[in-house]
Amino acid sequence: MNDISSRFAEKVFNLDTMRQRLPRDTYREMLRCIEDGKRLDLTVANIVANAMKDWAIEQGATHFTHWFQPMTGITAEKHDSFISPSGDGVIMEFSGKELVRGESDASSFPSGGLRSTFEARGYTAWDPTSYAFIKDGVLYIPTAFCSFGGEALDMKTPLLRSMEAINRQAQRVLKLFGHAGVKPVTTVGSEQEYFLVDQSVFNAREDLLMTGRTLLGARPPKGQELDDHYYGVIKPRVQAFMRELNDELWQLGILAKTEHNEAAPAQHELAPIFTTTNISVDHNQLTMELMQKVAHRHGMVCLLHEKPFAGVNGSGKHNNWSIGTSNGVNLLDPGTTPFENAQFLLFLCAVIQAVDDYQDLLRISVATAGNDHRLGANEAPPAVMSMFLGDELTEVLEAIENESAYGGRDREQLKIGVDVLPRIPKDSTDRNRTSPFAFTGNKFEFRSPGASQTIAKPNIVINTAVAESLMQFADALEGAQDFTQALHDLIKGTIKAHKRILFNGNGYDNHWPEEAQRRGLLNLRTTPEALAHLMDEKNVALFERHGVFSAAELRSRYEILLQNYIKVIHIEAQTMMDMVSRDILPAVSTFSARLCRNAEVKSSVAGVACGYEKARCRELSRLTDEIYAICSTLGEAVHHADAAEDTLERAMRYKDDVIRAMDALRAACDACEASMPKADWPYPGYTEILFSVK
Ligand code: ADP
Ligand code: MG
């Protein structure tokens, strides 16, 4: 693993490789295609495909695949070899047509009713802005996945559309500040949390195997209360895993940068250096996949579930988002001149308005059954969306709103476009870890996404909602007589209208939801409650206006998300009932019988009272009766939920009745576990799972 710099991105057909491998004209065409989103004509595509194939074969590849991101939230691939018959042998072939477009009989992917099976074929189309790469002897071509009618069946298509939307509107705004022709880009860096557990312990737990989380499990005597794991020394086995993971990621051109232990035992985090949004999304998908693969090689399992264990922190994925220009200027950086400051304030206001107007969509973008365990528990941002700006910036905004003197040095009124903003120390902005949407110096950190989810969804929403603000701003400013005055009025008006979304306090505080309610903010605690808002008129209108989703596409997602929620909880309930009826109840019963026999023997032989045996036996019998009863309540709840015709109603019943029964069942089982000998409990306990990796 020496000399990482020469191995970095060695498996990626990136611009460097293209420059070396393509004829100059073709390379220039490729560049134009990447930079301006121009379509590649077939002659050029043929040359690129051929060069790509030669390069891939030199690297040991035999197959290629169109790699896409269906609405399952994970990636999909189908491999085709390069071989083509020639005489008695074969030659290796790969055409431009095969590169740019693929047909896929992908009828089993969720389409939310967008396709009927007789026209189930969709097609995949190359996204040349995300480079092709080689993994396990296969050339991967990142693609978008659509129906023949052009409807998006994946995560990448709407993401690319949302990037276009925000770029279009940001360009209008930048032009007003004298930056005509400058290309905006949105950037994302996602911090990925995960757990590592020993493979053998994992295999012994039906719940981990089936659902990725523990459905039962008594709390261990030690959790994360000592904070001794957070940023602690990384254990050798984990270190070896991280080394290998980094090496694989680097070869794929993924900028893995930071790694450390997280708050919970067995929990870790990896953060890459940020890059363009769609590449960042692709890279995060690859990172999650490789984490799981590499963990297996080390005899471990990587858990990406949002809440694998009760009682210790769950795993999230902070989505750091910013907007800049293609020449590297960050538009969320306050800058140093009055004009830069004014431009910064306008972009800041665009995000403030976006988060306030589309709180529901942001919440929906992170709504999954798994993430519901995190949001609102005292460890992750609450389900209420709000923004943290830090004291300095908040004071500046207040001063602008009230046209009052800013509390800084000279207590002078701040004139937008004329005065320089006071310096905003970067570290002052990152202190509040409880805010879902925090300004951290020159970017926003959206902390609500769950560890296992694709970050395409939150970025589609952020991009589109901010595009909407920018569009409104550009509309207001383009015709203005006095630009500076109009800008001042716009910024002031936006702050006034949307300041309710700004909250610098403690998001975990019990009073915050009440305060949020007084402010008129939404508190969509669960996935079904959130999803109920997806098809609200304003949301459909937003996505349609910016060409990100048609109403039909959005409805298909609504269906898929609800069904996914239902299925996840259905599987969890079934798994739980299976564990309880086939492992737990028999184990407890056998042990109780042993207690009884022991008591009998002891009292007949020694004539002693056998207080321990009798009390424990009574307690366990009470619990097993309770478990038995709740198990049938759970079965009925599932049955009743499944009977609902309407998908939303079904999801609501799962949320209320099924989850309530599961919680009660867990409580009774955990009480049993706590009073059973470890050797007689059918599963490895929390202590074993959380502290197994050395
Ligand atoms: P920390 O949150 O630990 O203080 P940083 O703030 O430096 O660390 O970065 C956290 C993540 O934010 C990293 O993935 C980083 O690359 C990303 N990031 C930094 N700047 C930007 C930006 N302009 N746009 C998007 N992401 C960014
Ligand atoms: Mg961070």
PDB file of N, CA and C in Angstrom, residues 607-690:
ATOM      1  N   GLY A 607     -35.073 -30.068  52.654  1.00  0.00           N
ATOM      2  CA  GLY A 607     -36.174 -29.396  53.334  1.00  0.00           C
ATOM      3  C   GLY A 607     -36.044 -27.881  53.403  1.00  0.00           C
ATOM      4  N   VAL A 608     -35.381 -27.289  52.365  1.00  0.00           N
ATOM      5  CA  VAL A 608     -35.189 -25.834  52.400  1.00  0.00           C
ATOM      6  C   VAL A 608     -36.294 -25.123  51.619  1.00  0.00           C
ATOM      7  N   ALA A 609     -36.390 -23.808  51.826  1.00  0.00           N
ATOM      8  CA  ALA A 609     -37.528 -23.053  51.277  1.00  0.00           C
ATOM      9  C   ALA A 609     -37.452 -22.804  49.778  1.00  0.00           C
ATOM     10  N   CYS A 610     -36.232 -22.731  49.238  1.00  0.00           N
ATOM     11  CA  CYS A 610     -36.030 -22.497  47.798  1.00  0.00           C
ATOM     12  C   CYS A 610     -36.634 -21.179  47.324  1.00  0.00           C
ATOM     13  N   GLY A 611     -36.403 -20.125  48.078  1.00  0.00           N
ATOM     14  CA  GLY A 611     -36.943 -18.798  47.751  1.00  0.00           C
ATOM     15  C   GLY A 611     -36.524 -18.324  46.372  1.00  0.00           C
ATOM     16  N   TYR A 612     -35.255 -18.449  46.057  1.00  0.00           N
ATOM     17  CA  TYR A 612     -34.763 -17.973  44.763  1.00  0.00           C
ATOM     18  C   TYR A 612     -35.483 -18.686  43.620  1.00  0.00           C
ATOM     19  N   GLU A 613     -35.457 -20.024  43.674  1.00  0.00           N
ATOM     20  CA  GLU A 613     -36.048 -20.785  42.570  1.00  0.00           C
ATOM     21  C   GLU A 613     -37.529 -20.441  42.385  1.00  0.00           C
ATOM     22  N   LYS A 614     -38.233 -20.369  43.515  1.00  0.00           N
ATOM     23  CA  LYS A 614     -39.676 -20.136  43.402  1.00  0.00           C
ATOM     24  C   LYS A 614     -39.986 -18.729  42.876  1.00  0.00           C
ATOM     25  N   ALA A 615     -39.282 -17.754  43.432  1.00  0.00           N
ATOM     26  CA  ALA A 615     -39.542 -16.365  43.007  1.00  0.00           C
ATOM     27  C   ALA A 615     -39.220 -16.190  41.529  1.00  0.00           C
ATOM     28  N   ARG A 616     -38.072 -16.705  41.138  1.00  0.00           N
ATOM     29  CA  ARG A 616     -37.660 -16.564  39.743  1.00  0.00           C
ATOM     30  C   ARG A 616     -38.626 -17.294  38.813  1.00  0.00           C
ATOM     31  N   CYS A 617     -39.028 -18.435  39.256  1.00  0.00           N
ATOM     32  CA  CYS A 617     -39.943 -19.234  38.449  1.00  0.00           C
ATOM     33  C   CYS A 617     -41.278 -18.502  38.271  1.00  0.00           C
ATOM     34  N   ARG A 618     -41.760 -17.917  39.393  1.00  0.00           N
ATOM     35  CA  ARG A 618     -43.015 -17.158  39.309  1.00  0.00           C
ATOM     36  C   ARG A 618     -42.857 -15.974  38.350  1.00  0.00           C
ATOM     37  N   GLU A 619     -41.754 -15.272  38.516  1.00  0.00           N
ATOM     38  CA  GLU A 619     -41.498 -14.088  37.691  1.00  0.00           C
ATOM     39  C   GLU A 619     -41.418 -14.476  36.203  1.00  0.00           C
ATOM     40  N   LEU A 620     -40.657 -15.537  35.932  1.00  0.00           N
ATOM     41  CA  LEU A 620     -40.499 -15.949  34.528  1.00  0.00           C
ATOM     42  C   LEU A 620     -41.816 -16.446  33.953  1.00  0.00           C
ATOM     43  N   SER A 621     -42.599 -17.109  34.781  1.00  0.00           N
ATOM     44  CA  SER A 621     -43.888 -17.590  34.272  1.00  0.00           C
ATOM     45  C   SER A 621     -44.811 -16.422  33.962  1.00  0.00           C
ATOM     46  N   ARG A 622     -44.771 -15.415  34.855  1.00  0.00           N
ATOM     47  CA  ARG A 622     -45.584 -14.232  34.596  1.00  0.00           C
ATOM     48  C   ARG A 622     -45.152 -13.600  33.259  1.00  0.00           C
ATOM     49  N   LEU A 623     -43.841 -13.484  33.083  1.00  0.00           N
ATOM     50  CA  LEU A 623     -43.332 -12.864  31.857  1.00  0.00           C
ATOM     51  C   LEU A 623     -43.648 -13.699  30.616  1.00  0.00           C
ATOM     52  N   THR A 624     -43.493 -15.000  30.731  1.00  0.00           N
ATOM     53  CA  THR A 624     -43.765 -15.819  29.530  1.00  0.00           C
ATOM     54  C   THR A 624     -45.243 -15.736  29.154  1.00  0.00           C
ATOM     55  N   ASP A 625     -46.116 -15.699  30.162  1.00  0.00           N
ATOM     56  CA  ASP A 625     -47.547 -15.542  29.841  1.00  0.00           C
ATOM     57  C   ASP A 625     -47.783 -14.214  29.137  1.00  0.00           C
ATOM     58  N   GLU A 626     -47.099 -13.193  29.646  1.00  0.00           N
ATOM     59  CA  GLU A 626     -47.245 -11.867  29.051  1.00  0.00           C
ATOM     60  C   GLU A 626     -46.735 -11.881  27.603  1.00  0.00           C
ATOM     61  N   ILE A 627     -45.556 -12.476  27.440  1.00  0.00           N
ATOM     62  CA  ILE A 627     -44.967 -12.545  26.094  1.00  0.00           C
ATOM     63  C   ILE A 627     -45.888 -13.290  25.143  1.00  0.00           C
ATOM     64  N   TYR A 628     -46.397 -14.387  25.643  1.00  0.00           N
ATOM     65  CA  TYR A 628     -47.287 -15.206  24.817  1.00  0.00           C
ATOM     66  C   TYR A 628     -48.498 -14.388  24.372  1.00  0.00           C
ATOM     67  N   ALA A 629     -49.050 -13.647  25.331  1.00  0.00           N
ATOM     68  CA  ALA A 629     -50.236 -12.836  25.018  1.00  0.00           C
ATOM     69  C   ALA A 629     -49.891 -11.695  24.051  1.00  0.00           C
ATOM     70  N   ILE A 630     -48.785 -11.016  24.303  1.00  0.00           N
ATOM     71  CA  ILE A 630     -48.436  -9.882  23.413  1.00  0.00           C
ATOM     72  C   ILE A 630     -48.133 -10.385  22.010  1.00  0.00           C
ATOM     73  N   CYS A 631     -47.529 -11.565  21.964  1.00  0.00           N
ATOM     74  CA  CYS A 631     -47.204 -12.125  20.658  1.00  0.00           C
ATOM     75  C   CYS A 631     -48.472 -12.281  19.824  1.00  0.00           C
ATOM     76  N   SER A 632     -49.546 -12.713  20.459  1.00  0.00           N
ATOM     77  CA  SER A 632     -50.753 -12.852  19.652  1.00  0.00           C
ATOM     78  C   SER A 632     -51.369 -11.478  19.366  1.00  0.00           C
ATOM     79  N   THR A 633     -51.232 -10.545  20.286  1.00  0.00           N
ATOM     80  CA  THR A 633     -51.682  -9.168  19.986  1.00  0.00           C
ATOM     81  C   THR A 633     -50.920  -8.628  18.775  1.00  0.00           C
ATOM     82  N   LEU A 634     -49.610  -8.896  18.747  1.00  0.00           N
ATOM     83  CA  LEU A 634     -48.787  -8.417  17.638  1.00  0.00           C
ATOM     84  C   LEU A 634     -49.259  -9.037  16.325  1.00  0.00           C
ATOM     85  N   GLY A 635     -49.484 -10.348  16.371  1.00  0.00           N
ATOM     86  CA  GLY A 635     -49.973 -11.038  15.172  1.00  0.00           C
ATOM     87  C   GLY A 635     -51.264 -10.401  14.675  1.00  0.00           C
ATOM     88  N   GLU A 636     -52.175 -10.108  15.620  1.00  0.00           N
ATOM     89  CA  GLU A 636     -53.455  -9.494  15.236  1.00  0.00           C
ATOM     90  C   GLU A 636     -53.241  -8.086  14.677  1.00  0.00           C
ATOM     91  N   ALA A 637     -52.320  -7.357  15.307  1.00  0.00           N
ATOM     92  CA  ALA A 637     -52.056  -5.991  14.846  1.00  0.00           C
ATOM     93  C   ALA A 637     -51.550  -6.002  13.406  1.00  0.00           C
ATOM     94  N   VAL A 638     -50.659  -6.932  13.104  1.00  0.00           N
ATOM     95  CA  VAL A 638     -50.133  -7.042  11.736  1.00  0.00           C
ATOM     96  C   VAL A 638     -51.275  -7.361  10.777  1.00  0.00           C
ATOM     97  N   HIS A 639     -52.091  -8.299  11.196  1.00  0.00           N
ATOM     98  CA  HIS A 639     -53.209  -8.726  10.362  1.00  0.00           C
ATOM     99  C   HIS A 639     -54.154  -7.556  10.091  1.00  0.00           C
ATOM    100  N   HIS A 640     -54.462  -6.833  11.148  1.00  0.00           N
ATOM    101  CA  HIS A 640     -55.378  -5.699  11.033  1.00  0.00           C
ATOM    102  C   HIS A 640     -54.772  -4.597  10.154  1.00  0.00           C
ATOM    103  N   ALA A 641     -53.467  -4.378  10.326  1.00  0.00           N
ATOM    104  CA  ALA A 641     -52.807  -3.347   9.516  1.00  0.00           C
ATOM    105  C   ALA A 641     -52.842  -3.738   8.045  1.00  0.00           C
ATOM    106  N   ASP A 642     -52.500  -4.992   7.770  1.00  0.00           N
ATOM    107  CA  ASP A 642     -52.458  -5.448   6.374  1.00  0.00           C
ATOM    108  C   ASP A 642     -53.821  -5.351   5.693  1.00  0.00           C
ATOM    109  N   ALA A 643     -54.867  -5.369   6.511  1.00  0.00           N
ATOM    110  CA  ALA A 643     -56.211  -5.363   5.931  1.00  0.00           C
ATOM    111  C   ALA A 643     -56.614  -3.980   5.400  1.00  0.00           C
ATOM    112  N   ALA A 644     -55.849  -2.944   5.753  1.00  0.00           N
ATOM    113  CA  ALA A 644     -56.235  -1.602   5.294  1.00  0.00           C
ATOM    114  C   ALA A 644     -56.015  -1.473   3.793  1.00  0.00           C
ATOM    115  N   GLU A 645     -57.025  -0.968   3.110  1.00  0.00           N
ATOM    116  CA  GLU A 645     -56.954  -0.814   1.652  1.00  0.00           C
ATOM    117  C   GLU A 645     -55.930   0.248   1.268  1.00  0.00           C
ATOM    118  N   ASP A 646     -56.077   1.397   1.906  1.00  0.00           N
ATOM    119  CA  ASP A 646     -55.267   2.550   1.556  1.00  0.00           C
ATOM    120  C   ASP A 646     -53.851   2.406   2.129  1.00  0.00           C
ATOM    121  N   THR A 647     -52.852   2.712   1.300  1.00  0.00           N
ATOM    122  CA  THR A 647     -51.468   2.502   1.736  1.00  0.00           C
ATOM    123  C   THR A 647     -51.115   3.358   2.945  1.00  0.00           C
ATOM    124  N   LEU A 648     -51.573   4.600   2.943  1.00  0.00           N
ATOM    125  CA  LEU A 648     -51.233   5.477   4.065  1.00  0.00           C
ATOM    126  C   LEU A 648     -51.870   4.957   5.352  1.00  0.00           C
ATOM    127  N   GLU A 649     -53.101   4.516   5.244  1.00  0.00           N
ATOM    128  CA  GLU A 649     -53.791   3.980   6.426  1.00  0.00           C
ATOM    129  C   GLU A 649     -53.056   2.729   6.939  1.00  0.00           C
ATOM    130  N   ARG A 650     -52.603   1.898   6.001  1.00  0.00           N
ATOM    131  CA  ARG A 650     -51.866   0.700   6.403  1.00  0.00           C
ATOM    132  C   ARG A 650     -50.602   1.104   7.168  1.00  0.00           C
ATOM    133  N   ALA A 651     -49.890   2.086   6.594  1.00  0.00           N
ATOM    134  CA  ALA A 651     -48.651   2.536   7.242  1.00  0.00           C
ATOM    135  C   ALA A 651     -48.946   3.104   8.632  1.00  0.00           C
ATOM    136  N   MET A 652     -50.056   3.839   8.752  1.00  0.00           N
ATOM    137  CA  MET A 652     -50.431   4.422  10.045  1.00  0.00           C
ATOM    138  C   MET A 652     -50.704   3.320  11.068  1.00  0.00           C
ATOM    139  N   ARG A 653     -51.362   2.268  10.629  1.00  0.00           N
ATOM    140  CA  ARG A 653     -51.650   1.163  11.559  1.00  0.00           C
ATOM    141  C   ARG A 653     -50.360   0.471  11.993  1.00  0.00           C
ATOM    142  N   TYR A 654     -49.433   0.333  11.054  1.00  0.00           N
ATOM    143  CA  TYR A 654     -48.132  -0.234  11.445  1.00  0.00           C
ATOM    144  C   TYR A 654     -47.455   0.663  12.470  1.00  0.00           C
ATOM    145  N   LYS A 655     -47.490   1.974  12.179  1.00  0.00           N
ATOM    146  CA  LYS A 655     -46.845   2.944  13.077  1.00  0.00           C
ATOM    147  C   LYS A 655     -47.452   2.880  14.475  1.00  0.00           C
ATOM    148  N   ASP A 656     -48.787   2.795  14.548  1.00  0.00           N
ATOM    149  CA  ASP A 656     -49.432   2.849  15.865  1.00  0.00           C
ATOM    150  C   ASP A 656     -49.497   1.464  16.522  1.00  0.00           C
ATOM    151  N   ASP A 657     -50.226   0.570  15.901  1.00  0.00           N
ATOM    152  CA  ASP A 657     -50.559  -0.685  16.586  1.00  0.00           C
ATOM    153  C   ASP A 657     -49.401  -1.680  16.574  1.00  0.00           C
ATOM    154  N   VAL A 658     -48.803  -1.856  15.408  1.00  0.00           N
ATOM    155  CA  VAL A 658     -47.756  -2.877  15.304  1.00  0.00           C
ATOM    156  C   VAL A 658     -46.545  -2.461  16.145  1.00  0.00           C
ATOM    157  N   ILE A 659     -46.138  -1.220  16.007  1.00  0.00           N
ATOM    158  CA  ILE A 659     -44.954  -0.778  16.764  1.00  0.00           C
ATOM    159  C   ILE A 659     -45.228  -0.809  18.267  1.00  0.00           C
ATOM    160  N   ARG A 660     -46.453  -0.441  18.659  1.00  0.00           N
ATOM    161  CA  ARG A 660     -46.761  -0.479  20.101  1.00  0.00           C
ATOM    162  C   ARG A 660     -46.615  -1.911  20.635  1.00  0.00           C
ATOM    163  N   ALA A 661     -47.149  -2.863  19.893  1.00  0.00           N
ATOM    164  CA  ALA A 661     -47.063  -4.261  20.339  1.00  0.00           C
ATOM    165  C   ALA A 661     -45.605  -4.736  20.342  1.00  0.00           C
ATOM    166  N   MET A 662     -44.843  -4.295  19.336  1.00  0.00           N
ATOM    167  CA  MET A 662     -43.431  -4.699  19.287  1.00  0.00           C
ATOM    168  C   MET A 662     -42.664  -4.139  20.488  1.00  0.00           C
ATOM    169  N   ASP A 663     -42.974  -2.901  20.832  1.00  0.00           N
ATOM    170  CA  ASP A 663     -42.296  -2.295  21.993  1.00  0.00           C
ATOM    171  C   ASP A 663     -42.621  -3.052  23.274  1.00  0.00           C
ATOM    172  N   ALA A 664     -43.890  -3.407  23.432  1.00  0.00           N
ATOM    173  CA  ALA A 664     -44.302  -4.131  24.640  1.00  0.00           C
ATOM    174  C   ALA A 664     -43.642  -5.510  24.671  1.00  0.00           C
ATOM    175  N   LEU A 665     -43.597  -6.136  23.515  1.00  0.00           N
ATOM    176  CA  LEU A 665     -42.994  -7.466  23.440  1.00  0.00           C
ATOM    177  C   LEU A 665     -41.515  -7.396  23.792  1.00  0.00           C
ATOM    178  N   ARG A 666     -40.876  -6.383  23.278  1.00  0.00           N
ATOM    179  CA  ARG A 666     -39.454  -6.238  23.559  1.00  0.00           C
ATOM    180  C   ARG A 666     -39.226  -6.050  25.066  1.00  0.00           C
ATOM    181  N   ALA A 667     -40.028  -5.193  25.668  1.00  0.00           N
ATOM    182  CA  ALA A 667     -39.840  -4.923  27.097  1.00  0.00           C
ATOM    183  C   ALA A 667     -39.945  -6.216  27.901  1.00  0.00           C
ATOM    184  N   ALA A 668     -40.934  -7.029  27.593  1.00  0.00           N
ATOM    185  CA  ALA A 668     -41.116  -8.277  28.343  1.00  0.00           C
ATOM    186  C   ALA A 668     -39.961  -9.246  28.082  1.00  0.00           C
ATOM    187  N   CYS A 669     -39.547  -9.338  26.821  1.00  0.00           N
ATOM    188  CA  CYS A 669     -38.433 -10.240  26.484  1.00  0.00           C
ATOM    189  C   CYS A 669     -37.143  -9.786  27.162  1.00  0.00           C
ATOM    190  N   ASP A 670     -36.913  -8.472  27.156  1.00  0.00           N
ATOM    191  CA  ASP A 670     -35.680  -7.967  27.762  1.00  0.00           C
ATOM    192  C   ASP A 670     -35.670  -8.228  29.269  1.00  0.00           C
ATOM    193  N   ALA A 671     -36.853  -8.126  29.885  1.00  0.00           N
ATOM    194  CA  ALA A 671     -36.934  -8.433  31.319  1.00  0.00           C
ATOM    195  C   ALA A 671     -36.597  -9.900  31.559  1.00  0.00           C
ATOM    196  N   CYS A 672     -37.066 -10.756  30.682  1.00  0.00           N
ATOM    197  CA  CYS A 672     -36.751 -12.185  30.780  1.00  0.00           C
ATOM    198  C   CYS A 672     -35.253 -12.418  30.649  1.00  0.00           C
ATOM    199  N   GLU A 673     -34.684 -11.802  29.616  1.00  0.00           N
ATOM    200  CA  GLU A 673     -33.256 -11.994  29.359  1.00  0.00           C
ATOM    201  C   GLU A 673     -32.441 -11.616  30.597  1.00  0.00           C
ATOM    202  N   ALA A 674     -32.872 -10.516  31.239  1.00  0.00           N
ATOM    203  CA  ALA A 674     -32.114 -10.021  32.388  1.00  0.00           C
ATOM    204  C   ALA A 674     -32.175 -10.981  33.568  1.00  0.00           C
ATOM    205  N   SER A 675     -33.162 -11.888  33.591  1.00  0.00           N
ATOM    206  CA  SER A 675     -33.178 -12.807  34.731  1.00  0.00           C
ATOM    207  C   SER A 675     -32.926 -14.258  34.329  1.00  0.00           C
ATOM    208  N   MET A 676     -32.331 -14.422  33.161  1.00  0.00           N
ATOM    209  CA  MET A 676     -31.976 -15.788  32.723  1.00  0.00           C
ATOM    210  C   MET A 676     -30.461 -15.949  32.730  1.00  0.00           C
ATOM    211  N   PRO A 677     -29.983 -17.162  32.964  1.00  0.00           N
ATOM    212  CA  PRO A 677     -28.534 -17.385  32.819  1.00  0.00           C
ATOM    213  C   PRO A 677     -28.129 -17.115  31.374  1.00  0.00           C
ATOM    214  N   LYS A 678     -26.965 -16.521  31.199  1.00  0.00           N
ATOM    215  CA  LYS A 678     -26.502 -16.207  29.836  1.00  0.00           C
ATOM    216  C   LYS A 678     -26.505 -17.456  28.954  1.00  0.00           C
ATOM    217  N   ALA A 679     -26.064 -18.571  29.537  1.00  0.00           N
ATOM    218  CA  ALA A 679     -25.926 -19.794  28.747  1.00  0.00           C
ATOM    219  C   ALA A 679     -27.266 -20.316  28.257  1.00  0.00           C
ATOM    220  N   ASP A 680     -28.345 -19.937  28.930  1.00  0.00           N
ATOM    221  CA  ASP A 680     -29.654 -20.448  28.533  1.00  0.00           C
ATOM    222  C   ASP A 680     -30.421 -19.503  27.622  1.00  0.00           C
ATOM    223  N   TRP A 681     -29.880 -18.317  27.419  1.00  0.00           N
ATOM    224  CA  TRP A 681     -30.550 -17.364  26.516  1.00  0.00           C
ATOM    225  C   TRP A 681     -30.151 -17.713  25.093  1.00  0.00           C
ATOM    226  N   PRO A 682     -31.110 -17.777  24.193  1.00  0.00           N
ATOM    227  CA  PRO A 682     -30.782 -18.320  22.862  1.00  0.00           C
ATOM    228  C   PRO A 682     -29.916 -17.413  21.974  1.00  0.00           C
ATOM    229  N   TYR A 683     -29.678 -16.186  22.386  1.00  0.00           N
ATOM    230  CA  TYR A 683     -28.902 -15.278  21.525  1.00  0.00           C
ATOM    231  C   TYR A 683     -27.760 -14.620  22.285  1.00  0.00           C
ATOM    232  N   PRO A 684     -26.707 -14.261  21.555  1.00  0.00           N
ATOM    233  CA  PRO A 684     -25.662 -13.465  22.210  1.00  0.00           C
ATOM    234  C   PRO A 684     -26.255 -12.136  22.678  1.00  0.00           C
ATOM    235  N   GLY A 685     -25.845 -11.687  23.847  1.00  0.00           N
ATOM    236  CA  GLY A 685     -26.408 -10.457  24.404  1.00  0.00           C
ATOM    237  C   GLY A 685     -25.657  -9.216  23.949  1.00  0.00           C
ATOM    238  N   TYR A 686     -26.157  -8.054  24.388  1.00  0.00           N
ATOM    239  CA  TYR A 686     -25.570  -6.776  23.986  1.00  0.00           C
ATOM    240  C   TYR A 686     -24.082  -6.676  24.328  1.00  0.00           C
ATOM    241  N   THR A 687     -23.709  -7.177  25.518  1.00  0.00           N
ATOM    242  CA  THR A 687     -22.305  -7.072  25.908  1.00  0.00           C
ATOM    243  C   THR A 687     -21.434  -7.784  24.883  1.00  0.00           C
ATOM    244  N   GLU A 688     -21.863  -8.974  24.509  1.00  0.00           N
ATOM    245  CA  GLU A 688     -21.089  -9.754  23.551  1.00  0.00           C
ATOM    246  C   GLU A 688     -21.046  -9.054  22.182  1.00  0.00           C
ATOM    247  N   ILE A 689     -22.176  -8.535  21.775  1.00  0.00           N
ATOM    248  CA  ILE A 689     -22.213  -7.929  20.431  1.00  0.00           C
ATOM    249  C   ILE A 689     -21.381  -6.643  20.395  1.00  0.00           C
ATOM    250  N   LEU A 690     -21.573  -5.809  21.412  1.00  0.00           N
ATOM    251  CA  LEU A 690     -20.969  -4.476  21.354  1.00  0.00           C
ATOM    252  C   LEU A 690     -19.481  -4.468  21.704  1.00  0.00           C
TER     253      LEU A 690
END
